Amino acid sequence: MAQPLKFYFDFLNQSSRALYIFLEASKIPFEAIPISMLKGEHLTGEFRDKVNRFRKLPAITDHGYQLSENVAIFRHLAREKLVPEHWYPRRQLGRSRIDEYLAWQQTNMDVACTDYFQQKWLVPYLQKTRPAENAVNVAGKQLEHTLNDFEQLFLNSRKFMMGDNISFADLSAICEIDQPKSIGFNAFQNRNKLARWYEAVRDELGPYYKDVHGEFEAKLKQSSSGSSSSSSSQGQQGVAQALKQ
C-alpha cells in the first residue's frame, strides 16, 4: 500500500485551507499534520531541517520529497496523483487560464487579503494592541480595488471562473477572500457577480469547505479570546511571512 503524503498546515493560512479542501475533495490519501504558526512551530530548526527549509506553510512530504509553496504543491499533486480533470483542465486552454489567475493572485489578491488580515487582526493580536486605524484604512482601500479588479477581470456570466465546472482557481480565490471576510470585511457590497460566484463555489464544495472554514473561524475565535504566544519581533515577522503563501 502506498504511503500517504504528509500535509503540514495551519488553517489560519488561506493556502493551507485551499490545499486541504483540494486533497479531501480529490480523495488523495494524506496524513494531516497541524502546525501552529502563532506558537512559532513553523520556525523551529526541526521543521526547517525535516520538512521545509523555507519555514513556511503549507508544506508536504511525498515519499520523502519535501515541497513548499502552495502553487508548486498544487501542480505537483495534479501531475503525480489521480486528480479530477475539472480542477486543472487541459482542454480549451483551461490550464493556462488557471495559471494566469494563480500568477495574478500572488501579487494582487494574496497581497491585498493578507495585508488587511494582518493590519486588522494579526498585528493587534501579536502586539496586544488595537488595530492602527490608518493602516487598516489603507489596506481596506487596496482590498476594495483588488476585489473590483477580480470581479471585472475574472468573473462573468458563467457559474465559475472557467465555466460550468469548479477549478482550483475558484477554490484558491474563495479561501483568499475568506481571510478578510472572516474578520468583518464586507466583500460583497456593490459586487453582485462576486456574491453569486462566492455562493456557487461554497455550495459546490459542500462539506469539504464547510468543515475547513468552520475550523478556521473557530481558530480565530479561540485565538482572539486567548493571549499571544509569539511576542518577539522575529516571531511576529515569521507568522506574517508564513501567511503570505
PDB file of C-alpha atoms in Angstrom, residues 13-15 56 69-71 101-118 142-143 146-147 172-173 175-177 179-180 240-245:
ATOM      1  CA  ASN A  13      -3.267  30.310   6.371  1.00  0.00           C
ATOM      2  CA  GLN A  14      -5.558  30.591   3.362  1.00  0.00           C
ATOM      3  CA  SER A  15      -3.398  28.395   1.127  1.00  0.00           C
ATOM      4  CA  LYS A  56       6.599  28.348   5.646  1.00  0.00           C
ATOM      5  CA  GLU A  69       4.789  26.996  -1.907  1.00  0.00           C
ATOM      6  CA  ASN A  70       1.102  26.399  -2.467  1.00  0.00           C
ATOM      7  CA  VAL A  71       1.068  26.665  -6.276  1.00  0.00           C
ATOM      8  CA  TYR A 101      -5.139  33.588 -12.354  1.00  0.00           C
ATOM      9  CA  LEU A 102      -2.694  31.962  -9.922  1.00  0.00           C
ATOM     10  CA  ALA A 103       0.081  34.251 -11.182  1.00  0.00           C
ATOM     11  CA  TRP A 104      -2.181  37.316 -10.846  1.00  0.00           C
ATOM     12  CA  GLN A 105      -3.300  36.231  -7.405  1.00  0.00           C
ATOM     13  CA  GLN A 106       0.205  36.151  -5.962  1.00  0.00           C
ATOM     14  CA  THR A 107       0.752  39.895  -6.443  1.00  0.00           C
ATOM     15  CA  ASN A 108      -2.851  41.057  -6.135  1.00  0.00           C
ATOM     16  CA  MET A 109      -5.468  39.009  -4.257  1.00  0.00           C
ATOM     17  CA  ASP A 110      -2.996  37.364  -1.904  1.00  0.00           C
ATOM     18  CA  VAL A 111      -1.252  40.627  -1.058  1.00  0.00           C
ATOM     19  CA  ALA A 112      -4.463  42.612  -0.517  1.00  0.00           C
ATOM     20  CA  CYS A 113      -6.317  39.985   1.531  1.00  0.00           C
ATOM     21  CA  THR A 114      -3.296  39.136   3.653  1.00  0.00           C
ATOM     22  CA  ASP A 115      -2.377  42.760   4.339  1.00  0.00           C
ATOM     23  CA  TYR A 116      -5.894  43.584   5.530  1.00  0.00           C
ATOM     24  CA  PHE A 117      -5.958  40.482   7.723  1.00  0.00           C
ATOM     25  CA  GLN A 118      -2.603  41.386   9.225  1.00  0.00           C
ATOM     26  CA  GLN A 142      -6.358  48.361  -1.610  1.00  0.00           C
ATOM     27  CA  LEU A 143      -8.566  45.361  -0.932  1.00  0.00           C
ATOM     28  CA  THR A 146      -8.368  44.343  -5.834  1.00  0.00           C
ATOM     29  CA  LEU A 147     -11.832  42.836  -5.396  1.00  0.00           C
ATOM     30  CA  SER A 172      -7.906  29.352  -4.121  1.00  0.00           C
ATOM     31  CA  ALA A 173      -9.811  32.603  -4.591  1.00  0.00           C
ATOM     32  CA  CYS A 175     -10.072  30.957   0.589  1.00  0.00           C
ATOM     33  CA  GLU A 176      -8.256  34.249  -0.059  1.00  0.00           C
ATOM     34  CA  ILE A 177     -11.466  36.251   0.232  1.00  0.00           C
ATOM     35  CA  GLN A 179      -9.323  35.823   5.117  1.00  0.00           C
ATOM     36  CA  PRO A 180     -10.662  39.407   5.429  1.00  0.00           C
ATOM     37  CA  ALA A 240       3.280  37.351   8.957  1.00  0.00           C
ATOM     38  CA  GLN A 241       5.582  35.847   6.322  1.00  0.00           C
ATOM     39  CA  ALA A 242       4.020  32.411   6.717  1.00  0.00           C
ATOM     40  CA  LEU A 243       0.584  33.841   5.921  1.00  0.00           C
ATOM     41  CA  LYS A 244       1.837  35.144   2.569  1.00  0.00           C
ATOM     42  CA  GLN A 245       1.532  31.955   0.553  1.00  0.00           C
TER      43      GLN A 245
END
